[in-house]
Amino acid sequence: MMFKFSSSVLITILVIALIGTGYFGYQENQEKNAILIKAENQYQRAFHNLNFHLNKLQEELGKALAVNSSKQISASLANVWRLAYSAQSDLGQLPLVLLPFSKTEEFLSKIADFSYRILIRDMNNEPITEKEYKTLKFLYQSSKEIKSELQNVQEKVIDNQLRWMDVELALAQEDKKMDNTIIDGFKTIDKRVEEFPETDWGPGLNLTKNSEDKGSRLKGKTITKDEAKKIAIAFLKIKPDVKIDVETNGKGADFPKFSVQVQGKTSAYLEITKVGGNVVWMIKNREIKKKVLSADQGVEKAEIFLKNHQYKDMIPVTIDEYDNSLIINYVCQDNNVVIYPDKVSIKVALDNGEVVGFQSTDYIFNHKKREIPSPKISKDEVLDYVNPNLKVTSIRLAVINNIDDIEVLTYEVMGELDENVYRIYINAENGNEEGVQMSTS
């Protein structure tokens, strides 16, 4: 009796098994939906924060035009600087990698740099000039236009309950049938910014490298479409029989390049320079499932990837974890000096350790052999040049691009003040403050 199965018992077991299978399938689907909802919420939050920060940015520019005292102008410009960087941060959290939005990002960067340049000088001895006041008026009107266009997009997003996940999918698949309201809205904004008249940003800020300059900095032989295809296959380590489409981007691009689309079980998109055959960026379009690896394991995977692709002497400088993935910014290190212009960004999926995103624009255009001078200010002396209220946590030598886009050797002083983390860059030769970065701790 003990080993005898009746048909009813067998059926019962099969039913339980099927229910179990259905349950686990249901559970997996629930987890997948939870991941998608989390990603969508993050995109929506970043988008609405972008609107908020641009509204406040325009308000502060208006205040800077209206106030008369140096103290009040400085206060408004400090807020302009902070809000411009916050808006750039918001943009960085949106799935716009495949959408040309560089003109708007560049414009926000210039606003931040312009306000910072005025902010760090003694306004009593060097009050705001007529040219700078004229530039402020231009920025106020321009930010008003950007804000208005962005509000139009926001209203449509809310009224039509549009999803950013659909935007990401449409961009990746170049789907012309999907609702592209958000994409079209952002393209309109970037086109409008491109049409803004030239303005006087002051010394240094007009020296943005044009497309001819950028293209001329590429070294190596000019590759063909077929060679671009082979580079993509080698970079992704995939079989050569996979379907790959290669298109040429020339006119209107920052530099001559190929756009590569790899179709298969996991689709991938790459941009490769025509001169030199360098992979500028790569994205693998797949769902990242439940987290399995730790952040440390993710970093290990990224470093193996860098080593396999011949990126040497790289160290991580920022590590951010979200949506079961790790975003790591790496820079070169030369004799214990951090070289910030030579930056590479990597996105690692924490479900299996696969590198699903890669960006090396800065590295491609900046990496070179450098003669780094010896600092004239000691590590101890640099503390005399920073706010005494800053709780310093680390100091190291770093090469950065200053506000005039010139490489300088600095001390990177990291510290905490009022619940914020600061990276302050002090010129290692003369003690001048070359830049400040802030993030909430």
Short mmCIF file of C-alpha atoms in Angstrom, two decimals:
data_model
loop_
_atom_site.label_atom_id
_atom_site.label_comp_id
_atom_site.label_asym_id
_atom_site.label_seq_id
_atom_site.Cartn_x
_atom_site.Cartn_y
_atom_site.Cartn_z
CA MET A 1 0.00 0.00 0.00
CA MET A 2 2.83 2.29 0.84
CA PHE A 3 4.29 2.28 -2.71
CA LYS A 4 0.99 2.05 -4.59
CA PHE A 5 -0.12 5.19 -6.48
CA SER A 6 -3.71 5.57 -7.57
CA SER A 7 -4.59 7.62 -10.65
CA SER A 8 -6.31 10.21 -8.46
CA VAL A 9 -3.15 10.72 -6.41
CA LEU A 10 -1.07 11.09 -9.59
CA ILE A 11 -3.51 13.64 -10.98
CA THR A 12 -3.41 15.54 -7.68
CA ILE A 13 0.41 15.66 -7.81
CA LEU A 14 0.33 16.87 -11.43
CA VAL A 15 -2.19 19.58 -10.56
CA ILE A 16 -0.03 20.74 -7.64
CA ALA A 17 3.01 20.75 -9.93
CA LEU A 18 1.16 22.81 -12.54
CA ILE A 19 -0.07 25.23 -9.89
CA GLY A 20 3.50 25.50 -8.61
CA THR A 21 4.80 26.17 -12.12
CA GLY A 22 2.10 28.75 -12.65
CA TYR A 23 2.90 30.38 -9.32
CA PHE A 24 6.61 30.68 -10.07
CA GLY A 25 5.82 32.00 -13.56
CA TYR A 26 3.44 34.49 -11.99
CA GLN A 27 6.07 35.42 -9.39
CA GLU A 28 8.72 35.95 -12.11
CA ASN A 29 6.27 38.12 -14.05
CA GLN A 30 5.51 40.13 -10.91
CA GLU A 31 9.23 40.69 -10.31
CA LYS A 32 9.68 41.78 -13.93
CA ASN A 33 6.79 44.24 -13.60
CA ALA A 34 8.22 45.57 -10.35
CA ILE A 35 11.56 46.28 -12.09
CA LEU A 36 9.80 48.08 -14.96
CA ILE A 37 7.68 50.13 -12.57
CA LYS A 38 10.75 51.10 -10.57
CA ALA A 39 12.59 52.21 -13.73
CA GLU A 40 9.55 54.16 -14.96
CA ASN A 41 9.19 55.89 -11.59
CA GLN A 42 12.84 56.90 -11.70
CA TYR A 43 12.48 58.34 -15.20
CA GLN A 44 9.30 60.22 -14.27
CA ARG A 45 10.93 61.62 -11.13
CA ALA A 46 13.99 62.80 -13.08
CA PHE A 47 11.79 64.38 -15.77
CA HIS A 48 9.61 66.29 -13.32
CA ASN A 49 12.71 67.33 -11.34
CA LEU A 50 14.16 68.67 -14.60
CA ASN A 51 11.06 70.83 -15.06
CA PHE A 52 11.26 72.04 -11.46
CA HIS A 53 14.97 72.91 -11.68
CA LEU A 54 14.55 74.78 -14.98
CA ASN A 55 11.64 76.77 -13.53
CA LYS A 56 13.78 77.74 -10.55
CA LEU A 57 16.76 78.44 -12.82
CA GLN A 58 14.78 80.99 -14.79
CA GLU A 59 13.52 82.59 -11.56
CA GLU A 60 17.05 82.98 -10.21
CA LEU A 61 18.30 84.46 -13.50
CA GLY A 62 15.44 86.97 -13.24
CA LYS A 63 16.44 87.82 -9.67
CA ALA A 64 20.08 88.32 -10.73
CA LEU A 65 18.88 90.88 -13.28
CA ALA A 66 16.67 92.70 -10.77
CA VAL A 67 18.86 92.98 -7.66
CA ASN A 68 21.49 95.66 -7.23
CA SER A 69 23.79 94.65 -4.37
CA SER A 70 26.84 92.47 -5.00
CA LYS A 71 25.75 90.18 -2.15
CA GLN A 72 22.32 89.53 -3.69
CA ILE A 73 23.74 89.01 -7.19
CA SER A 74 26.22 86.49 -5.77
CA ALA A 75 23.43 84.67 -3.94
CA SER A 76 21.32 84.42 -7.12
CA LEU A 77 24.26 83.29 -9.25
CA ALA A 78 25.15 80.65 -6.65
CA ASN A 79 21.63 79.28 -7.07
CA VAL A 80 21.90 79.49 -10.87
CA TRP A 81 25.13 77.47 -10.74
CA ARG A 82 23.57 74.84 -8.45
CA LEU A 83 20.32 74.58 -10.46
CA ALA A 84 22.12 74.31 -13.82
CA TYR A 85 24.15 71.38 -12.50
CA SER A 86 21.00 69.82 -11.01
CA ALA A 87 19.26 70.07 -14.40
CA GLN A 88 22.25 68.37 -16.06
CA SER A 89 22.06 65.63 -13.45
CA ASP A 90 18.34 65.17 -14.18
CA LEU A 91 19.07 64.82 -17.89
CA GLY A 92 21.71 62.21 -17.10
CA GLN A 93 19.03 60.03 -15.48
CA LEU A 94 16.77 60.03 -18.54
CA PRO A 95 17.07 57.46 -21.38
CA LEU A 96 18.36 60.01 -23.90
CA VAL A 97 21.62 58.32 -24.94
CA LEU A 98 20.27 57.59 -28.42
CA LEU A 99 18.53 60.99 -28.72
CA PRO A 100 20.56 64.03 -29.83
CA PHE A 101 20.20 66.47 -26.94
CA SER A 102 23.79 67.68 -26.74
CA LYS A 103 23.06 71.34 -27.54
CA THR A 104 20.79 71.72 -24.51
CA GLU A 105 23.24 69.90 -22.23
CA GLU A 106 26.08 72.09 -23.51
CA PHE A 107 23.94 75.21 -22.95
CA LEU A 108 23.24 74.24 -19.32
CA SER A 109 26.94 73.56 -18.81
CA LYS A 110 27.80 77.03 -20.11
CA ILE A 111 25.22 78.63 -17.81
CA ALA A 112 26.83 76.85 -14.85
CA ASP A 113 30.36 77.85 -15.90
CA PHE A 114 29.36 81.47 -16.65
CA SER A 115 27.70 81.95 -13.25
CA TYR A 116 30.57 80.21 -11.45
CA ARG A 117 33.17 82.44 -13.15
CA ILE A 118 31.42 85.56 -11.79
CA LEU A 119 30.67 83.94 -8.46
CA ILE A 120 34.28 83.18 -7.46
CA ARG A 121 35.62 86.70 -7.96
CA ASP A 122 35.41 89.64 -5.55
CA MET A 123 32.23 91.38 -6.71
CA ASN A 124 33.07 94.54 -4.74
CA ASN A 125 36.32 95.02 -6.65
CA GLU A 126 35.07 93.51 -9.92
CA PRO A 127 31.34 94.22 -10.27
CA ILE A 128 29.30 92.68 -13.05
CA THR A 129 30.10 94.26 -16.44
CA GLU A 130 27.68 95.50 -19.11
CA LYS A 131 28.60 92.54 -21.33
CA GLU A 132 27.91 90.10 -18.50
CA TYR A 133 24.59 91.81 -17.75
CA LYS A 134 23.66 91.49 -21.43
CA THR A 135 24.56 87.79 -21.30
CA LEU A 136 22.39 87.35 -18.19
CA LYS A 137 19.43 88.89 -20.04
CA PHE A 138 20.04 86.49 -22.93
CA LEU A 139 20.18 83.53 -20.54
CA TYR A 140 16.95 84.64 -18.85
CA GLN A 141 15.06 84.84 -22.16
CA SER A 142 16.59 81.61 -23.46
CA SER A 143 15.81 79.65 -20.30
CA LYS A 144 12.26 80.99 -20.51
CA GLU A 145 11.89 79.44 -23.99
CA ILE A 146 13.37 76.11 -22.89
CA LYS A 147 11.13 76.06 -19.82
CA SER A 148 8.04 76.77 -21.93
CA GLU A 149 8.82 74.00 -24.43
CA LEU A 150 9.56 71.54 -21.65
CA GLN A 151 6.30 72.41 -19.89
CA ASN A 152 4.45 71.59 -23.12
CA VAL A 153 6.08 68.16 -23.11
CA GLN A 154 5.26 67.72 -19.41
CA GLU A 155 1.58 68.56 -19.97
CA LYS A 156 1.34 65.98 -22.76
CA VAL A 157 3.09 63.37 -20.59
CA ILE A 158 0.58 63.94 -17.79
CA ASP A 159 -2.55 64.32 -19.97
CA ASN A 160 -1.80 61.29 -22.16
CA GLN A 161 -0.16 59.20 -19.41
CA LEU A 162 2.94 58.69 -21.55
CA ARG A 163 5.66 56.33 -20.32
CA TRP A 164 9.41 56.84 -20.48
CA MET A 165 9.90 53.09 -20.86
CA ASP A 166 8.15 53.41 -24.24
CA VAL A 167 10.53 56.25 -25.15
CA GLU A 168 13.53 54.04 -24.35
CA LEU A 169 12.07 51.24 -26.47
CA ALA A 170 11.23 53.56 -29.39
CA LEU A 171 14.74 55.06 -29.38
CA ALA A 172 16.42 51.67 -29.24
CA GLN A 173 14.25 50.14 -31.97
CA GLU A 174 13.82 53.33 -34.02
CA ASP A 175 10.08 52.58 -33.95
CA LYS A 176 8.23 55.22 -35.99
CA LYS A 177 4.78 53.77 -35.16
CA MET A 178 4.99 54.39 -31.41
CA ASP A 179 3.86 57.64 -29.75
CA ASN A 180 6.97 59.79 -30.02
CA THR A 181 5.57 62.89 -28.29
CA ILE A 182 8.40 63.00 -25.75
CA ILE A 183 11.11 62.35 -28.36
CA ASP A 184 9.71 65.01 -30.71
CA GLY A 185 9.43 67.47 -27.82
CA PHE A 186 13.06 67.03 -26.79
CA LYS A 187 14.21 67.28 -30.42
CA THR A 188 12.29 70.56 -30.74
CA ILE A 189 13.99 71.94 -27.63
CA ASP A 190 17.46 70.94 -28.81
CA LYS A 191 16.80 72.42 -32.26
CA ARG A 192 15.63 75.67 -30.67
CA VAL A 193 18.77 75.86 -28.50
CA GLU A 194 20.91 75.27 -31.59
CA GLU A 195 19.22 78.29 -33.20
CA PHE A 196 20.00 80.62 -30.28
CA PRO A 197 22.18 83.54 -31.46
CA GLU A 198 25.87 83.57 -30.53
CA THR A 199 26.50 85.31 -27.23
CA ASP A 200 29.55 86.55 -25.36
CA TRP A 201 30.19 84.06 -22.57
CA GLY A 202 33.43 85.74 -21.58
CA PRO A 203 37.00 84.43 -21.87
CA GLY A 204 37.34 80.70 -22.20
CA LEU A 205 33.68 79.76 -22.50
CA ASN A 206 33.61 80.62 -26.20
CA LEU A 207 36.41 78.12 -26.81
CA THR A 208 34.20 75.06 -27.15
CA LYS A 209 35.89 72.76 -29.64
CA ASN A 210 34.00 72.66 -32.92
CA SER A 211 33.37 69.53 -34.97
CA GLU A 212 36.40 70.18 -37.21
CA ASP A 213 38.67 70.44 -34.16
CA LYS A 214 37.21 67.27 -32.66
CA GLY A 215 37.54 65.29 -35.87
CA SER A 216 41.13 66.44 -36.39
CA ARG A 217 42.09 65.06 -32.98
CA LEU A 218 41.35 61.49 -34.07
CA LYS A 219 44.39 59.42 -35.02
CA GLY A 220 44.75 56.30 -37.15
CA LYS A 221 43.54 55.05 -40.51
CA THR A 222 40.07 55.65 -41.94
CA ILE A 223 38.03 52.46 -41.69
CA THR A 224 35.31 51.08 -43.98
CA LYS A 225 31.80 49.88 -43.10
CA ASP A 226 32.99 46.29 -43.26
CA GLU A 227 35.83 47.05 -40.86
CA ALA A 228 33.37 48.80 -38.51
CA LYS A 229 31.30 45.60 -38.54
CA LYS A 230 34.37 43.52 -37.62
CA ILE A 231 35.26 45.95 -34.81
CA ALA A 232 31.72 45.60 -33.40
CA ILE A 233 31.94 41.78 -33.55
CA ALA A 234 35.31 41.79 -31.74
CA PHE A 235 34.16 44.34 -29.15
CA LEU A 236 30.99 42.41 -28.30
CA LYS A 237 32.70 39.00 -28.68
CA ILE A 238 29.85 37.63 -30.80
CA LYS A 239 29.61 35.24 -33.74
CA PRO A 240 30.31 36.81 -37.16
CA ASP A 241 27.09 35.47 -38.71
CA VAL A 242 24.88 37.77 -36.60
CA LYS A 243 22.90 40.37 -38.61
CA ILE A 244 24.62 43.76 -38.37
CA ASP A 245 23.55 47.04 -39.99
CA VAL A 246 26.11 49.84 -40.41
CA GLU A 247 25.24 53.43 -41.34
CA THR A 248 27.53 56.41 -41.91
CA ASN A 249 27.05 59.58 -39.84
CA GLY A 250 28.90 62.49 -41.33
CA LYS A 251 27.03 65.69 -42.07
CA GLY A 252 26.00 67.50 -38.89
CA ALA A 253 27.85 65.04 -36.63
CA ASP A 254 30.56 66.10 -34.16
CA PHE A 255 33.01 63.89 -36.06
CA PRO A 256 32.82 61.22 -38.82
CA LYS A 257 31.47 57.97 -37.37
CA PHE A 258 29.53 54.79 -38.03
CA SER A 259 26.29 53.83 -36.29
CA VAL A 260 26.13 50.06 -35.84
CA GLN A 261 23.06 48.01 -34.94
CA VAL A 262 23.50 44.36 -33.98
CA GLN A 263 20.36 42.22 -34.18
CA GLY A 264 20.02 38.95 -32.35
CA LYS A 265 18.88 37.48 -29.06
CA THR A 266 20.11 40.68 -27.43
CA SER A 267 20.22 43.73 -29.69
CA ALA A 268 23.14 46.12 -29.34
CA TYR A 269 23.96 49.58 -30.64
CA LEU A 270 27.42 51.05 -31.12
CA GLU A 271 29.03 54.21 -32.43
CA ILE A 272 32.50 53.81 -33.97
CA THR A 273 34.83 56.57 -35.20
CA LYS A 274 35.64 56.44 -38.92
CA VAL A 275 39.20 57.54 -38.14
CA GLY A 276 40.92 55.05 -35.86
CA GLY A 277 37.95 52.70 -35.46
CA ASN A 278 37.36 53.53 -31.78
CA VAL A 279 34.14 52.42 -30.07
CA VAL A 280 32.63 55.67 -28.76
CA TRP A 281 29.68 54.07 -26.98
CA MET A 282 27.79 50.79 -26.78
CA ILE A 283 24.37 49.87 -25.43
CA LYS A 284 22.85 46.40 -25.09
CA ASN A 285 19.08 46.57 -25.11
CA ARG A 286 17.84 43.95 -22.68
CA GLU A 287 15.87 43.68 -19.47
CA ILE A 288 18.04 43.48 -16.35
CA LYS A 289 16.54 40.88 -14.05
CA LYS A 290 16.78 40.32 -10.31
CA LYS A 291 20.07 41.37 -8.72
CA VAL A 292 22.44 38.47 -8.03
CA LEU A 293 25.88 40.11 -7.82
CA SER A 294 27.16 42.58 -5.24
CA ALA A 295 28.55 46.01 -6.13
CA ASP A 296 32.09 44.72 -5.55
CA GLN A 297 31.48 41.83 -7.94
CA GLY A 298 30.08 44.28 -10.49
CA VAL A 299 33.25 46.38 -10.25
CA GLU A 300 35.34 43.23 -10.79
CA LYS A 301 33.37 42.47 -13.98
CA ALA A 302 33.90 46.04 -15.23
CA GLU A 303 37.64 45.85 -14.60
CA ILE A 304 37.91 42.54 -16.46
CA PHE A 305 36.07 44.18 -19.37
CA LEU A 306 38.49 47.14 -19.37
CA LYS A 307 41.49 44.83 -19.27
CA ASN A 308 40.14 42.70 -22.13
CA HIS A 309 39.62 45.84 -24.23
CA GLN A 310 43.14 47.21 -23.59
CA TYR A 311 42.23 50.05 -21.22
CA LYS A 312 45.19 50.25 -18.82
CA ASP A 313 45.86 52.03 -15.52
CA MET A 314 42.18 52.85 -14.94
CA ILE A 315 40.68 53.49 -11.49
CA PRO A 316 37.01 53.97 -10.49
CA VAL A 317 36.13 57.49 -9.31
CA THR A 318 32.35 57.22 -8.97
CA ILE A 319 30.12 54.17 -8.50
CA ASP A 320 26.32 54.44 -8.59
CA GLU A 321 23.87 51.57 -8.23
CA TYR A 322 20.29 51.67 -9.47
CA ASP A 323 17.75 49.38 -11.15
CA ASN A 324 19.90 46.27 -10.57
CA SER A 325 22.82 47.80 -12.44
CA LEU A 326 26.07 49.57 -11.62
CA ILE A 327 27.29 52.75 -13.34
CA ILE A 328 31.05 53.19 -12.88
CA ASN A 329 33.16 56.10 -14.08
CA TYR A 330 36.82 55.20 -14.60
CA VAL A 331 39.73 57.56 -15.24
CA CYS A 332 43.42 57.03 -15.94
CA GLN A 333 46.00 57.17 -13.17
CA ASP A 334 49.58 58.22 -13.94
CA ASN A 335 52.09 57.89 -11.05
CA ASN A 336 49.32 58.36 -8.47
CA VAL A 337 47.91 61.39 -10.31
CA VAL A 338 44.26 61.03 -11.33
CA ILE A 339 43.70 62.09 -14.97
CA TYR A 340 40.05 63.17 -15.15
CA PRO A 341 39.97 64.10 -18.88
CA ASP A 342 40.64 60.42 -19.75
CA LYS A 343 37.26 59.08 -18.63
CA VAL A 344 35.40 55.87 -19.48
CA SER A 345 31.90 55.00 -18.21
CA ILE A 346 30.64 51.43 -17.84
CA LYS A 347 27.22 50.00 -16.98
CA VAL A 348 27.21 46.49 -15.49
CA ALA A 349 24.05 44.38 -15.15
CA LEU A 350 24.01 42.87 -11.66
CA ASP A 351 21.89 39.89 -12.73
CA ASN A 352 24.83 38.22 -14.50
CA GLY A 353 27.73 40.71 -14.59
CA GLU A 354 27.39 41.54 -18.29
CA VAL A 355 28.58 44.97 -19.43
CA VAL A 356 25.46 46.47 -21.06
CA GLY A 357 26.67 50.05 -21.48
CA PHE A 358 29.96 51.70 -22.41
CA GLN A 359 30.97 55.32 -23.11
CA SER A 360 34.51 56.46 -23.97
CA THR A 361 34.17 59.84 -25.74
CA ASP A 362 36.37 61.69 -23.25
CA TYR A 363 39.05 59.01 -23.34
CA ILE A 364 39.17 58.90 -27.15
CA PHE A 365 39.62 62.64 -27.56
CA ASN A 366 41.82 63.37 -24.53
CA HIS A 367 44.06 60.38 -23.86
CA LYS A 368 47.74 61.10 -24.53
CA LYS A 369 51.17 60.92 -22.93
CA ARG A 370 51.53 63.83 -20.50
CA GLU A 371 54.44 65.53 -18.80
CA ILE A 372 52.99 66.14 -15.35
CA PRO A 373 54.85 68.87 -13.41
CA SER A 374 55.73 68.62 -9.72
CA PRO A 375 53.31 70.52 -7.45
CA LYS A 376 54.60 73.78 -5.96
CA ILE A 377 52.14 73.59 -3.06
CA SER A 378 52.40 70.72 -0.59
CA LYS A 379 49.54 68.46 0.45
CA ASP A 380 49.49 70.09 3.90
CA GLU A 381 49.58 73.63 2.51
CA VAL A 382 46.56 73.06 0.28
CA LEU A 383 44.31 73.05 3.37
CA ASP A 384 45.03 76.79 3.71
CA TYR A 385 43.13 77.35 0.46
CA VAL A 386 39.85 75.60 1.37
CA ASN A 387 36.97 76.54 3.63
CA PRO A 388 38.01 75.76 7.24
CA ASN A 389 34.47 74.46 7.91
CA LEU A 390 34.91 71.71 5.32
CA LYS A 391 35.40 68.32 6.96
CA VAL A 392 38.17 66.99 4.70
CA THR A 393 38.08 63.24 4.02
CA SER A 394 40.75 62.88 1.31
CA ILE A 395 43.31 64.81 -0.76
CA ARG A 396 44.99 63.65 -3.97
CA LEU A 397 46.62 65.10 -7.07
CA ALA A 398 44.40 65.31 -10.15
CA VAL A 399 44.60 66.71 -13.66
CA ILE A 400 41.35 68.45 -14.67
CA ASN A 401 40.11 70.76 -17.41
CA ASN A 402 39.58 74.18 -15.85
CA ILE A 403 36.87 76.65 -16.80
CA ASP A 404 38.96 77.76 -19.80
CA ASP A 405 39.15 74.12 -20.97
CA ILE A 406 42.87 73.99 -20.19
CA GLU A 407 44.39 71.01 -18.38
CA VAL A 408 45.82 71.95 -14.98
CA LEU A 409 47.37 69.98 -12.13
CA THR A 410 45.29 70.36 -8.98
CA TYR A 411 44.73 68.93 -5.55
CA GLU A 412 41.34 67.27 -5.36
CA VAL A 413 40.11 67.98 -1.84
CA MET A 414 37.08 65.90 -0.93
CA GLY A 415 35.06 66.80 2.14
CA GLU A 416 31.65 67.24 3.75
CA LEU A 417 29.77 70.41 4.68
CA ASP A 418 26.09 70.81 5.63
CA GLU A 419 25.16 67.25 4.57
CA ASN A 420 26.71 67.75 1.12
CA VAL A 421 29.83 66.14 -0.32
CA TYR A 422 32.22 68.47 -2.15
CA ARG A 423 35.17 67.93 -4.47
CA ILE A 424 37.21 71.13 -4.52
CA TYR A 425 40.04 71.51 -7.02
CA ILE A 426 42.94 73.74 -5.93
CA ASN A 427 45.65 74.62 -8.47
CA ALA A 428 48.82 72.81 -7.32
CA GLU A 429 51.00 75.64 -8.62
CA ASN A 430 49.34 78.84 -7.36
CA GLY A 431 46.52 77.83 -4.99
CA ASN A 432 43.71 79.16 -7.20
CA GLU A 433 40.36 77.42 -6.93
CA GLU A 434 39.83 75.78 -10.32
CA GLY A 435 36.45 74.15 -9.75
CA VAL A 436 33.91 72.70 -7.34
CA GLN A 437 31.57 69.72 -7.60
CA MET A 438 28.78 69.09 -5.14
CA SER A 439 26.55 66.12 -4.42
CA THR A 440 24.13 65.27 -1.65
CA SER A 441 25.66 62.80 0.79
#
